[in-house]
Amino acid sequence: MNYTDGYTKTCGLIGNPVKHTMSPLIHNSLASLTGINMVYVPFEVKEKELKNAVNGAIALDIQGMNVTIPYKTDVIPFLEDVDPLAKAIGAVNTLVRTKNGGFKGYNTDMTGLFHAMQDEGIELKDKTVVILGAGGVARPTAFLCANKGAKKVYLLNRTYEKAVDVAREVNEALESFDIGEKVVPMKLEDYTKILDTNEHFIAIQCTSVGLFPDVNSAVIEDKEFYKNVSSAMDLVYRPLETKFLKLARRAGAKTFSGLKMLLYQGIDAYELWNQDEGVKISKEQADEIYRSLMLDVAGATNIILEGFMGSGKSTVSELLADRLRMELIDTDAVIEETEGRSINEIFETDGENSFRDMETELLDAICSDHWREFVISLGGGMPVREENRALLRKIGKVVFLKASPETIFERVKNDNNRPLLKDPDPQAKIIKMLADRISFYEDVADIVVDTDNKTPEEITAEIIEKLGL
Ligand code: NAP
């Protein structure tokens, strides 16, 4: 929660709708990371109220604004000044207060997309780019690609006339920057003509097709299209892997969601609002915000490691929490601490059932108190109860660390603190218990990671990769 007082700098977002925006998460987290006394608030503005909203923001001494759909172009007449790049593409998404008390408009969608591409290692120089869509975000995307050295930019749109208009306007803007005409408008269905050239290209998906809940659609469904795609970026980031990205990945392309663009357009805006304080966001800070965005979009609020004893949960959860800079909860340790006795003692005095009740109670508390962004190392028997599995599904992404009975026996044979292994034939007990539990582990798992013959570091890296973190 950001601290506010009479000195708090206020920034915000105007648009319609704004209810599902992720910008407050970005900016309020940045404020807390950089120690700036600032809050960020979304404002839903009705169409007729745009001018009043801008003047009202000035009157209320609001220091910075983001502008989103449908006002990125309409807001320009109400600004004191516009940055030349934003003027060239005819759209702004960031307003910064001027010395005279008005607002100057910038386009950090474009700079954000460029930073995201740099971060992902997408090189535009001398490349052919195919942009799908000719709406608000396709325009800065086309300008950026041409301005950063792409050889040719094809702009494909369902409504051909719009592609023609946008291509003409972007080519005119490029001319004012002494760059030749590079943007070629096309009808969406004419993509086959590009395939005929046999050239490999970067494909950037700028339509709203595939956006949640329309997750089973791609603007081009033909698998042939994806064969020549070297890199594919979808500016839609909800879901993280759209159908367009799935098709591209399956055809062998490198794929990137639009979430990094969202991150960097926010970071660029934040730096503009705080330029007098000399604020520059480091890569580590950017990565930290990105992880929160990923967790938010993926709907995973926690990462939960489950598996049989000896599967590596404790070591791997520590490494994972360290790598992701998340806090760690070990459910066995929490129960031992709250009870003031060891699990061995709880088993001996109260019996296994009481211990299982304590586990359920703890999961219930995590769920109802909305604990977020923890790595949770789970007691080995927790997923056996159905009600526990239902709770686990609610609180995060579950990772099943799988190990063979032989590996488990090797890892735990000298450990005397395992009450369930106090058996004349522990190896046979492991085989039986594992057979009894495996279907429960698999049932609740979002991902499964085989841990046999792997180091804890390798397992950690595999989890991060599989969860796309
Ligand atoms: P927009 O101005 O409304 O443009 C929508 C585009 O999608 C138009 O080209 C439209 O074609 C096309 N389209 C819509 N439905 C279609 C369909 N069924 N078949 C074929 N084409 C279709 O929206 P925008 O501002 O450009 O944003 C587009 C998407 O980009 C948004 O959904 C948003 O998720 C994403 N975005 C992401 C970021 C980020 O930071 N990652 C930033 C901005 C936007 P017509 O012209 O034929 O209607």
Short mmCIF file of C-alpha atoms and ligand atoms in Angstrom, two decimals:
data_model
loop_
_atom_site.label_atom_id
_atom_site.label_comp_id
_atom_site.label_asym_id
_atom_site.label_seq_id
_atom_site.Cartn_x
_atom_site.Cartn_y
_atom_site.Cartn_z
CA MET A 1 0.00 0.00 0.00
CA ASN A 2 1.44 3.38 -1.00
CA TYR A 3 1.79 5.95 1.78
CA THR A 4 0.02 9.25 1.04
CA ASP A 5 0.18 12.66 2.67
CA GLY A 6 0.00 16.31 1.64
CA TYR A 7 3.18 15.93 -0.47
CA THR A 8 2.00 12.92 -2.48
CA LYS A 9 2.40 13.30 -6.24
CA THR A 10 -0.68 12.01 -8.07
CA CYS A 11 -0.59 10.44 -11.53
CA GLY A 12 -3.37 8.59 -13.29
CA LEU A 13 -4.96 7.06 -16.34
CA ILE A 14 -7.80 8.39 -18.46
CA GLY A 15 -9.67 6.14 -20.85
CA ASN A 16 -12.85 4.14 -21.19
CA PRO A 17 -13.04 1.40 -20.04
CA VAL A 18 -10.26 1.34 -17.43
CA LYS A 19 -11.62 -1.22 -14.93
CA HIS A 20 -9.19 -4.01 -15.92
CA THR A 21 -6.06 -1.90 -16.32
CA MET A 22 -2.76 -3.23 -14.95
CA SER A 23 -1.15 0.23 -14.90
CA PRO A 24 -1.80 0.85 -11.16
CA LEU A 25 0.12 -2.35 -10.40
CA ILE A 26 3.06 -1.09 -12.49
CA HIS A 27 3.18 2.49 -11.22
CA ASN A 28 2.33 1.96 -7.58
CA SER A 29 4.95 -0.82 -7.43
CA LEU A 30 7.51 1.43 -9.14
CA ALA A 31 6.75 4.21 -6.64
CA SER A 32 7.34 1.85 -3.76
CA LEU A 33 10.51 0.36 -5.33
CA THR A 34 12.03 3.79 -6.04
CA GLY A 35 10.88 5.40 -2.78
CA ILE A 36 8.92 8.16 -4.58
CA ASN A 37 5.90 9.55 -2.73
CA MET A 38 3.46 8.99 -5.60
CA VAL A 39 0.13 7.27 -6.22
CA TYR A 40 -1.46 6.26 -9.50
CA VAL A 41 -5.23 6.15 -9.99
CA PRO A 42 -7.36 5.10 -13.01
CA PHE A 43 -10.16 7.51 -14.05
CA GLU A 44 -12.94 6.36 -16.38
CA VAL A 45 -13.79 9.36 -18.56
CA LYS A 46 -16.97 9.67 -20.66
CA GLU A 47 -16.51 10.75 -24.27
CA LYS A 48 -17.95 14.25 -23.87
CA GLU A 49 -15.84 14.83 -20.77
CA LEU A 50 -12.34 14.46 -22.26
CA LYS A 51 -11.54 18.19 -22.36
CA ASN A 52 -12.95 18.65 -18.83
CA ALA A 53 -10.90 15.68 -17.64
CA VAL A 54 -7.63 17.18 -18.96
CA ASN A 55 -8.43 20.62 -17.53
CA GLY A 56 -9.60 19.04 -14.29
CA ALA A 57 -6.31 17.13 -14.00
CA ILE A 58 -4.43 20.42 -14.45
CA ALA A 59 -6.63 22.10 -11.81
CA LEU A 60 -6.03 19.24 -9.37
CA ASP A 61 -2.26 19.50 -9.99
CA ILE A 62 -2.07 15.92 -11.28
CA GLN A 63 1.53 15.53 -12.44
CA GLY A 64 1.25 12.82 -15.05
CA MET A 65 -1.39 10.94 -17.00
CA ASN A 66 -1.59 7.89 -19.18
CA VAL A 67 -4.14 7.97 -21.95
CA THR A 68 -5.73 4.81 -23.28
CA ILE A 69 -8.47 3.69 -25.70
CA PRO A 70 -10.34 5.60 -27.15
CA TYR A 71 -8.57 8.92 -26.44
CA LYS A 72 -4.97 8.50 -27.68
CA THR A 73 -5.57 10.78 -30.69
CA ASP A 74 -8.58 12.79 -29.50
CA VAL A 75 -6.65 14.17 -26.50
CA ILE A 76 -4.02 15.93 -28.67
CA PRO A 77 -5.97 19.21 -29.24
CA PHE A 78 -6.11 19.74 -25.45
CA LEU A 79 -2.34 19.55 -24.97
CA GLU A 80 0.11 22.43 -24.75
CA ASP A 81 2.82 20.55 -26.63
CA VAL A 82 3.45 17.17 -28.31
CA ASP A 83 6.75 15.32 -28.64
CA PRO A 84 7.83 15.15 -32.35
CA LEU A 85 7.73 11.33 -32.50
CA ALA A 86 4.23 11.23 -30.99
CA LYS A 87 3.17 14.01 -33.36
CA ALA A 88 4.50 12.04 -36.34
CA ILE A 89 2.34 9.03 -35.47
CA GLY A 90 -0.63 11.09 -34.33
CA ALA A 91 -1.17 9.37 -30.97
CA VAL A 92 -0.07 9.96 -27.37
CA ASN A 93 -0.40 7.69 -24.35
CA THR A 94 1.55 9.70 -21.75
CA LEU A 95 1.06 13.28 -20.57
CA VAL A 96 3.70 15.16 -18.60
CA ARG A 97 3.17 18.55 -16.92
CA THR A 98 4.98 21.47 -18.55
CA LYS A 99 6.58 24.47 -16.80
CA ASN A 100 3.60 26.57 -17.99
CA GLY A 101 1.19 24.27 -16.21
CA GLY A 102 -0.26 22.42 -19.22
CA PHE A 103 0.47 18.89 -20.48
CA LYS A 104 2.95 17.67 -23.10
CA GLY A 105 2.08 14.41 -24.90
CA TYR A 106 4.46 11.50 -25.56
CA ASN A 107 4.05 8.04 -27.04
CA THR A 108 5.63 5.47 -24.74
CA ASP A 109 3.72 2.63 -26.48
CA MET A 110 6.29 3.03 -29.22
CA THR A 111 9.37 3.42 -26.99
CA GLY A 112 8.02 0.62 -24.76
CA LEU A 113 7.66 -1.72 -27.71
CA PHE A 114 11.21 -0.88 -28.77
CA HIS A 115 12.59 -1.55 -25.26
CA ALA A 116 10.65 -4.82 -25.13
CA MET A 117 12.13 -5.88 -28.48
CA GLN A 118 15.63 -4.97 -27.32
CA ASP A 119 15.09 -6.92 -24.11
CA GLU A 120 13.93 -9.97 -26.08
CA GLY A 121 16.77 -9.66 -28.60
CA ILE A 122 14.50 -8.96 -31.61
CA GLU A 123 16.64 -7.24 -34.25
CA LEU A 124 14.76 -5.10 -36.81
CA LYS A 125 17.63 -3.97 -39.03
CA ASP A 126 17.18 -5.15 -42.64
CA LYS A 127 14.33 -7.46 -41.60
CA THR A 128 10.96 -7.85 -43.27
CA VAL A 129 8.12 -7.23 -40.83
CA VAL A 130 4.49 -8.31 -41.22
CA ILE A 131 2.08 -6.34 -39.04
CA LEU A 132 -1.42 -7.76 -38.62
CA GLY A 133 -3.94 -4.99 -37.94
CA ALA A 134 -4.17 -1.28 -38.67
CA GLY A 135 -5.74 0.04 -35.46
CA GLY A 136 -4.38 2.36 -32.79
CA VAL A 137 -1.36 0.27 -31.85
CA ALA A 138 -0.44 -0.89 -35.38
CA ARG A 139 0.41 2.69 -36.37
CA PRO A 140 3.26 3.27 -33.83
CA THR A 141 4.39 -0.32 -34.42
CA ALA A 142 4.74 0.26 -38.19
CA PHE A 143 6.52 3.57 -37.62
CA LEU A 144 8.92 2.03 -35.08
CA CYS A 145 9.83 -0.92 -37.30
CA ALA A 146 10.50 1.30 -40.33
CA ASN A 147 12.33 3.90 -38.22
CA LYS A 148 14.58 1.24 -36.65
CA GLY A 149 15.82 -0.12 -39.96
CA ALA A 150 13.34 -2.75 -41.15
CA LYS A 151 13.71 -3.35 -44.89
CA LYS A 152 9.99 -3.52 -45.57
CA VAL A 153 6.85 -3.40 -43.42
CA TYR A 154 3.69 -5.10 -44.67
CA LEU A 155 0.54 -3.80 -42.97
CA LEU A 156 -2.34 -6.28 -43.32
CA ASN A 157 -5.85 -5.44 -42.19
CA ARG A 158 -9.37 -6.86 -42.46
CA THR A 159 -10.61 -3.41 -43.53
CA TYR A 160 -8.23 -2.71 -46.41
CA GLU A 161 -9.05 1.04 -46.62
CA LYS A 162 -7.79 1.48 -43.07
CA ALA A 163 -4.51 -0.23 -43.92
CA VAL A 164 -4.14 2.12 -46.89
CA ASP A 165 -4.77 5.21 -44.73
CA VAL A 166 -2.42 4.13 -41.95
CA ALA A 167 0.34 3.11 -44.39
CA ARG A 168 0.07 6.49 -46.15
CA GLU A 169 0.19 8.43 -42.87
CA VAL A 170 3.13 6.43 -41.51
CA ASN A 171 5.03 6.79 -44.80
CA GLU A 172 4.45 10.57 -44.66
CA ALA A 173 5.70 10.64 -41.06
CA LEU A 174 8.77 8.63 -42.07
CA GLU A 175 9.48 11.13 -44.81
CA SER A 176 9.64 13.93 -42.25
CA PHE A 177 12.41 11.87 -40.59
CA ASP A 178 14.18 11.44 -43.96
CA ILE A 179 13.28 7.77 -44.21
CA GLY A 180 11.93 6.44 -47.48
CA GLU A 181 8.54 4.80 -48.00
CA LYS A 182 8.58 1.35 -46.42
CA VAL A 183 5.03 0.51 -45.34
CA VAL A 184 2.97 -1.53 -47.80
CA PRO A 185 -0.80 -1.90 -47.14
CA MET A 186 -2.44 -5.23 -47.91
CA LYS A 187 -5.73 -7.01 -47.46
CA LEU A 188 -5.54 -9.56 -44.64
CA GLU A 189 -6.25 -12.48 -46.97
CA ASP A 190 -3.37 -11.46 -49.27
CA TYR A 191 -0.77 -12.86 -46.85
CA THR A 192 -0.25 -15.68 -49.37
CA LYS A 193 1.46 -13.15 -51.65
CA ILE A 194 4.09 -12.60 -48.95
CA LEU A 195 4.56 -16.35 -48.62
CA ASP A 196 5.20 -16.52 -52.38
CA THR A 197 8.37 -14.44 -51.86
CA ASN A 198 9.70 -17.27 -49.64
CA GLU A 199 11.21 -14.68 -47.30
CA HIS A 200 11.38 -15.19 -43.55
CA PHE A 201 9.82 -12.38 -41.53
CA ILE A 202 9.01 -11.01 -38.08
CA ALA A 203 5.24 -11.14 -37.46
CA ILE A 204 3.65 -8.66 -35.04
CA GLN A 205 0.03 -9.30 -34.10
CA CYS A 206 -1.70 -5.93 -33.51
CA THR A 207 -5.38 -6.88 -33.78
CA SER A 208 -7.61 -7.63 -30.82
CA VAL A 209 -8.25 -11.19 -32.07
CA GLY A 210 -7.24 -13.81 -29.49
CA LEU A 211 -7.77 -11.49 -26.52
CA PHE A 212 -9.40 -13.19 -23.52
CA PRO A 213 -12.09 -14.63 -23.63
CA ASP A 214 -11.69 -15.17 -27.40
CA VAL A 215 -8.70 -17.44 -26.72
CA ASN A 216 -9.34 -19.99 -29.48
CA SER A 217 -9.03 -17.56 -32.39
CA ALA A 218 -6.07 -16.28 -34.36
CA VAL A 219 -6.34 -13.57 -37.00
CA ILE A 220 -4.64 -15.95 -39.47
CA GLU A 221 -5.36 -19.62 -38.78
CA ASP A 222 -3.58 -21.04 -41.86
CA LYS A 223 -0.52 -23.01 -40.63
CA GLU A 224 1.32 -22.18 -43.89
CA PHE A 225 1.56 -18.53 -42.81
CA TYR A 226 3.60 -19.45 -39.73
CA LYS A 227 6.21 -21.51 -41.60
CA ASN A 228 8.13 -18.40 -42.65
CA VAL A 229 7.84 -16.58 -39.31
CA SER A 230 11.22 -16.25 -37.58
CA SER A 231 9.95 -14.29 -34.55
CA ALA A 232 6.36 -13.66 -33.53
CA MET A 233 5.16 -11.03 -31.09
CA ASP A 234 1.55 -10.67 -30.02
CA LEU A 235 0.74 -7.31 -28.48
CA VAL A 236 -2.19 -9.00 -26.77
CA TYR A 237 -0.92 -10.31 -23.41
CA ARG A 238 -4.08 -11.83 -21.92
CA PRO A 239 -3.67 -14.82 -22.31
CA LEU A 240 0.13 -14.87 -22.25
CA GLU A 241 0.23 -17.45 -25.03
CA THR A 242 -2.43 -16.55 -27.58
CA LYS A 243 -3.50 -18.90 -30.36
CA PHE A 244 -1.36 -16.78 -32.75
CA LEU A 245 1.71 -17.43 -30.56
CA LYS A 246 0.87 -21.14 -30.24
CA LEU A 247 0.68 -21.53 -34.01
CA ALA A 248 3.96 -19.63 -34.44
CA ARG A 249 5.74 -21.62 -31.71
CA ARG A 250 4.58 -24.93 -33.18
CA ALA A 251 5.97 -23.83 -36.56
CA GLY A 252 9.36 -23.21 -34.95
CA ALA A 253 9.30 -19.41 -34.41
CA LYS A 254 10.57 -17.61 -31.33
CA THR A 255 7.52 -16.16 -29.58
CA PHE A 256 6.94 -13.14 -27.35
CA SER A 257 3.83 -11.84 -25.59
CA GLY A 258 2.92 -8.14 -25.38
CA LEU A 259 3.45 -8.07 -21.61
CA LYS A 260 6.98 -6.64 -21.86
CA MET A 261 5.68 -3.83 -24.05
CA LEU A 262 3.10 -3.06 -21.38
CA LEU A 263 5.85 -3.09 -18.76
CA TYR A 264 8.20 -0.79 -20.65
CA GLN A 265 5.54 1.69 -21.82
CA GLY A 266 4.80 2.04 -18.10
CA ILE A 267 8.46 2.36 -17.11
CA ASP A 268 9.10 4.97 -19.82
CA ALA A 269 6.08 6.98 -18.61
CA TYR A 270 7.20 6.67 -14.98
CA GLU A 271 10.68 7.94 -15.83
CA LEU A 272 9.17 10.92 -17.71
CA TRP A 273 6.99 11.84 -14.71
CA ASN A 274 9.96 11.62 -12.36
CA GLN A 275 12.68 13.00 -14.61
CA ASP A 276 13.32 15.98 -12.29
CA GLU A 277 14.27 13.48 -9.57
CA GLY A 278 16.54 11.71 -12.08
CA VAL A 279 14.68 8.40 -11.72
CA LYS A 280 15.98 5.56 -13.92
CA ILE A 281 14.54 2.10 -13.49
CA SER A 282 17.19 -0.63 -13.33
CA LYS A 283 16.91 -3.98 -15.11
CA GLU A 284 16.45 -5.68 -11.72
CA GLN A 285 13.56 -3.35 -10.84
CA ALA A 286 11.99 -3.89 -14.27
CA ASP A 287 12.31 -7.67 -13.83
CA GLU A 288 10.65 -7.48 -10.43
CA ILE A 289 7.63 -5.61 -11.80
CA TYR A 290 7.50 -7.98 -14.76
CA ARG A 291 7.23 -10.97 -12.45
CA SER A 292 4.26 -9.36 -10.66
CA LEU A 293 2.59 -8.72 -14.03
CA MET A 294 3.22 -12.31 -15.09
CA LEU A 295 1.71 -13.62 -11.88
CA ASP A 296 -1.26 -11.33 -12.29
CA VAL A 297 -1.91 -12.31 -15.92
CA ALA A 298 -1.23 -16.00 -15.39
CA GLY A 299 -3.58 -15.87 -12.41
CA ALA A 300 -0.95 -17.59 -10.30
CA THR A 301 -0.66 -15.83 -7.01
CA ASN A 302 1.71 -18.34 -5.43
CA ILE A 303 4.01 -21.10 -6.66
CA ILE A 304 3.43 -24.32 -4.77
CA LEU A 305 5.88 -27.22 -4.77
CA GLU A 306 4.35 -30.62 -4.05
CA GLY A 307 5.86 -34.07 -4.06
CA PHE A 308 6.83 -37.01 -1.93
CA MET A 309 9.42 -36.63 0.83
CA GLY A 310 12.88 -36.49 -0.68
CA SER A 311 11.65 -35.01 -3.96
CA GLY A 312 13.70 -31.87 -3.29
CA LYS A 313 10.91 -29.50 -2.24
CA SER A 314 12.85 -27.80 0.57
CA THR A 315 16.07 -27.13 -1.36
CA VAL A 316 14.34 -26.23 -4.61
CA SER A 317 11.80 -23.93 -2.94
CA GLU A 318 14.65 -21.99 -1.30
CA LEU A 319 16.45 -21.61 -4.63
CA LEU A 320 13.22 -20.69 -6.41
CA ALA A 321 12.26 -18.04 -3.82
CA ASP A 322 15.76 -16.62 -4.08
CA ARG A 323 15.76 -16.51 -7.90
CA LEU A 324 12.25 -14.99 -8.11
CA ARG A 325 12.72 -12.76 -5.06
CA MET A 326 9.57 -14.18 -3.53
CA GLU A 327 8.99 -15.07 0.08
CA LEU A 328 9.09 -18.70 1.12
CA ILE A 329 6.62 -20.65 3.24
CA ASP A 330 7.39 -24.20 4.30
CA THR A 331 4.07 -25.58 5.57
CA ASP A 332 5.76 -28.16 7.84
CA ALA A 333 7.92 -25.43 9.40
CA VAL A 334 4.90 -23.11 9.90
CA ILE A 335 2.97 -25.88 11.67
CA GLU A 336 5.96 -26.79 13.85
CA GLU A 337 6.39 -23.12 14.77
CA THR A 338 2.72 -22.47 15.58
CA GLU A 339 2.41 -25.73 17.53
CA GLY A 340 5.75 -25.31 19.28
CA ARG A 341 6.64 -28.98 18.67
CA SER A 342 8.06 -31.14 15.92
CA ILE A 343 5.97 -33.04 13.37
CA ASN A 344 7.30 -36.26 14.90
CA GLU A 345 5.86 -35.19 18.27
CA ILE A 346 2.50 -34.14 16.71
CA PHE A 347 2.23 -37.56 15.03
CA GLU A 348 3.11 -39.37 18.25
CA THR A 349 0.82 -37.45 20.60
CA ASP A 350 -2.13 -36.35 18.40
CA GLY A 351 -1.94 -38.83 15.51
CA GLU A 352 -1.74 -38.28 11.73
CA ASN A 353 -5.35 -37.09 11.36
CA SER A 354 -4.82 -34.10 13.67
CA PHE A 355 -1.73 -33.16 11.72
CA ARG A 356 -3.72 -33.33 8.45
CA ASP A 357 -6.37 -31.05 10.00
CA MET A 358 -3.64 -28.53 10.85
CA GLU A 359 -2.46 -28.64 7.25
CA THR A 360 -5.98 -27.98 5.92
CA GLU A 361 -6.40 -25.10 8.37
CA LEU A 362 -3.16 -23.53 7.18
CA LEU A 363 -4.12 -23.84 3.49
CA ASP A 364 -7.50 -22.33 4.29
CA ALA A 365 -5.80 -19.35 5.96
CA ILE A 366 -3.51 -18.81 2.94
CA CYS A 367 -6.56 -18.90 0.69
CA SER A 368 -8.94 -16.70 2.70
CA ASP A 369 -6.29 -14.14 3.64
CA HIS A 370 -5.29 -13.83 -0.06
CA TRP A 371 -1.60 -14.40 0.55
CA ARG A 372 0.15 -13.64 -2.73
CA GLU A 373 3.52 -14.19 -4.33
CA PHE A 374 4.90 -16.84 -2.04
CA VAL A 375 6.81 -19.94 -2.92
CA ILE A 376 5.09 -22.61 -0.84
CA SER A 377 6.83 -25.86 -0.02
CA LEU A 378 4.04 -28.29 0.75
CA GLY A 379 4.01 -31.16 3.22
CA GLY A 380 4.20 -34.41 1.24
CA GLY A 381 0.75 -35.72 2.19
CA MET A 382 -1.22 -32.50 1.72
CA PRO A 383 -2.64 -33.12 -1.78
CA VAL A 384 -4.19 -36.44 -0.67
CA ARG A 385 -7.25 -34.70 0.80
CA GLU A 386 -9.70 -33.55 -1.84
CA GLU A 387 -10.52 -30.32 0.00
CA ASN A 388 -6.80 -29.50 0.11
CA ARG A 389 -6.51 -30.00 -3.64
CA ALA A 390 -9.46 -27.64 -4.17
CA LEU A 391 -7.72 -25.00 -2.01
CA LEU A 392 -4.40 -25.50 -3.81
CA ARG A 393 -6.02 -24.82 -7.18
CA LYS A 394 -7.28 -21.50 -5.81
CA ILE A 395 -4.03 -20.24 -4.33
CA GLY A 396 -1.57 -20.67 -7.17
CA LYS A 397 0.34 -22.75 -9.68
CA VAL A 398 1.19 -26.23 -8.45
CA VAL A 399 4.50 -27.82 -9.44
CA PHE A 400 4.82 -31.56 -8.92
CA LEU A 401 8.43 -32.57 -8.24
CA LYS A 402 8.45 -36.17 -9.37
CA ALA A 403 11.07 -38.69 -8.23
CA SER A 404 11.39 -42.46 -8.56
CA PRO A 405 11.14 -44.64 -5.38
CA GLU A 406 14.86 -45.50 -5.76
CA THR A 407 15.87 -41.82 -5.84
CA ILE A 408 13.62 -41.06 -2.86
CA PHE A 409 15.07 -43.92 -0.82
CA GLU A 410 18.62 -42.77 -1.56
CA ARG A 411 17.76 -39.21 -0.51
CA VAL A 412 15.97 -40.04 2.77
CA LYS A 413 17.47 -43.33 4.01
CA ASN A 414 19.63 -41.65 6.68
CA ASP A 415 16.97 -39.17 7.85
CA ASN A 416 15.46 -40.15 11.21
CA ASN A 417 12.95 -37.27 11.26
CA ARG A 418 10.43 -38.92 8.90
CA PRO A 419 7.66 -40.46 11.04
CA LEU A 420 6.09 -42.28 8.11
CA LEU A 421 9.32 -44.13 7.37
CA LYS A 422 9.60 -45.70 10.81
CA ASP A 423 8.99 -49.07 9.23
CA PRO A 424 10.97 -52.32 9.10
CA ASP A 425 11.08 -52.09 5.29
CA PRO A 426 11.17 -48.36 4.43
CA GLN A 427 11.89 -48.99 0.75
CA ALA A 428 8.70 -51.07 0.33
CA LYS A 429 6.79 -48.42 2.29
CA ILE A 430 8.03 -45.69 -0.08
CA ILE A 431 6.93 -47.71 -3.14
CA LYS A 432 3.47 -48.28 -1.65
CA MET A 433 2.93 -44.71 -0.42
CA LEU A 434 4.12 -43.24 -3.71
CA ALA A 435 1.75 -45.51 -5.65
CA ASP A 436 -1.10 -44.40 -3.36
CA ARG A 437 -0.33 -40.69 -3.74
CA ILE A 438 0.85 -40.18 -7.30
CA SER A 439 -2.61 -39.74 -8.82
CA PHE A 440 -3.36 -36.98 -6.28
CA TYR A 441 -0.12 -35.18 -7.08
CA GLU A 442 -0.80 -35.41 -10.80
CA ASP A 443 -4.43 -34.40 -10.41
CA VAL A 444 -3.61 -31.00 -8.89
CA ALA A 445 -0.34 -30.27 -10.75
CA ASP A 446 -0.11 -27.45 -13.29
CA ILE A 447 3.32 -28.68 -14.31
CA VAL A 448 5.37 -31.80 -13.59
CA VAL A 449 9.16 -31.71 -13.26
CA ASP A 450 11.13 -34.94 -13.18
CA THR A 451 13.85 -34.59 -10.57
CA ASP A 452 15.78 -37.86 -11.02
CA ASN A 453 19.47 -37.24 -11.83
CA LYS A 454 19.03 -33.44 -11.78
CA THR A 455 20.67 -30.90 -9.49
CA PRO A 456 18.44 -28.52 -7.48
CA GLU A 457 19.69 -25.68 -9.71
CA GLU A 458 18.63 -27.56 -12.86
CA ILE A 459 15.21 -28.30 -11.36
CA THR A 460 14.75 -24.63 -10.37
CA ALA A 461 15.67 -23.45 -13.88
CA GLU A 462 13.22 -25.94 -15.40
CA ILE A 463 10.36 -24.71 -13.18
CA ILE A 464 11.04 -21.08 -14.11
CA GLU A 465 11.10 -22.00 -17.79
CA LYS A 466 7.98 -24.15 -17.69
CA LEU A 467 5.99 -21.52 -15.79
CA GLY A 468 7.23 -18.86 -18.23
CA LEU A 469 8.61 -16.69 -15.39
P1 NAP B 1 -8.09 -1.00 -32.24
O1 NAP B 1 -7.66 0.39 -32.58
O2 NAP B 1 -9.48 -1.22 -31.79
O3 NAP B 1 -7.78 -1.94 -33.53
C1 NAP B 1 -8.24 -3.26 -33.60
C2 NAP B 1 -7.62 -3.97 -34.80
O4 NAP B 1 -8.02 -5.33 -34.75
C3 NAP B 1 -8.07 -3.42 -36.14
O5 NAP B 1 -7.02 -3.53 -37.07
C4 NAP B 1 -9.22 -4.38 -36.50
O6 NAP B 1 -9.45 -4.51 -37.89
C5 NAP B 1 -8.65 -5.68 -35.99
N1 NAP B 1 -9.69 -6.67 -35.75
C6 NAP B 1 -10.60 -6.68 -34.75
N2 NAP B 1 -11.38 -7.78 -34.85
C7 NAP B 1 -10.96 -8.47 -35.94
C8 NAP B 1 -11.34 -9.69 -36.54
N3 NAP B 1 -12.34 -10.42 -36.05
N4 NAP B 1 -10.67 -10.12 -37.62
C9 NAP B 1 -9.64 -9.40 -38.13
N5 NAP B 1 -9.22 -8.24 -37.59
C10 NAP B 1 -9.86 -7.78 -36.50
O7 NAP B 1 -7.18 -1.60 -31.07
P2 NAP B 1 -5.61 -1.27 -30.76
O8 NAP B 1 -5.53 -0.10 -29.86
O9 NAP B 1 -4.87 -1.22 -32.03
O10 NAP B 1 -5.19 -2.55 -29.91
C11 NAP B 1 -5.17 -3.86 -30.49
C12 NAP B 1 -4.77 -4.86 -29.41
O11 NAP B 1 -3.42 -4.60 -29.02
C13 NAP B 1 -5.61 -4.71 -28.14
O12 NAP B 1 -6.52 -5.77 -28.05
C14 NAP B 1 -4.64 -4.75 -26.98
O13 NAP B 1 -4.80 -5.97 -26.27
C15 NAP B 1 -3.27 -4.78 -27.63
N6 NAP B 1 -2.42 -3.69 -27.09
C16 NAP B 1 -1.37 -4.05 -26.30
C17 NAP B 1 -0.52 -3.10 -25.79
C18 NAP B 1 0.64 -3.54 -24.93
O14 NAP B 1 1.21 -2.70 -24.21
N7 NAP B 1 1.05 -4.78 -25.02
C19 NAP B 1 -0.75 -1.73 -26.06
C20 NAP B 1 -1.84 -1.38 -26.84
C21 NAP B 1 -2.67 -2.37 -27.37
P3 NAP B 1 -10.51 -3.55 -38.65
O15 NAP B 1 -9.80 -2.28 -38.92
O16 NAP B 1 -10.86 -4.30 -39.86
O17 NAP B 1 -11.68 -3.35 -37.70
#
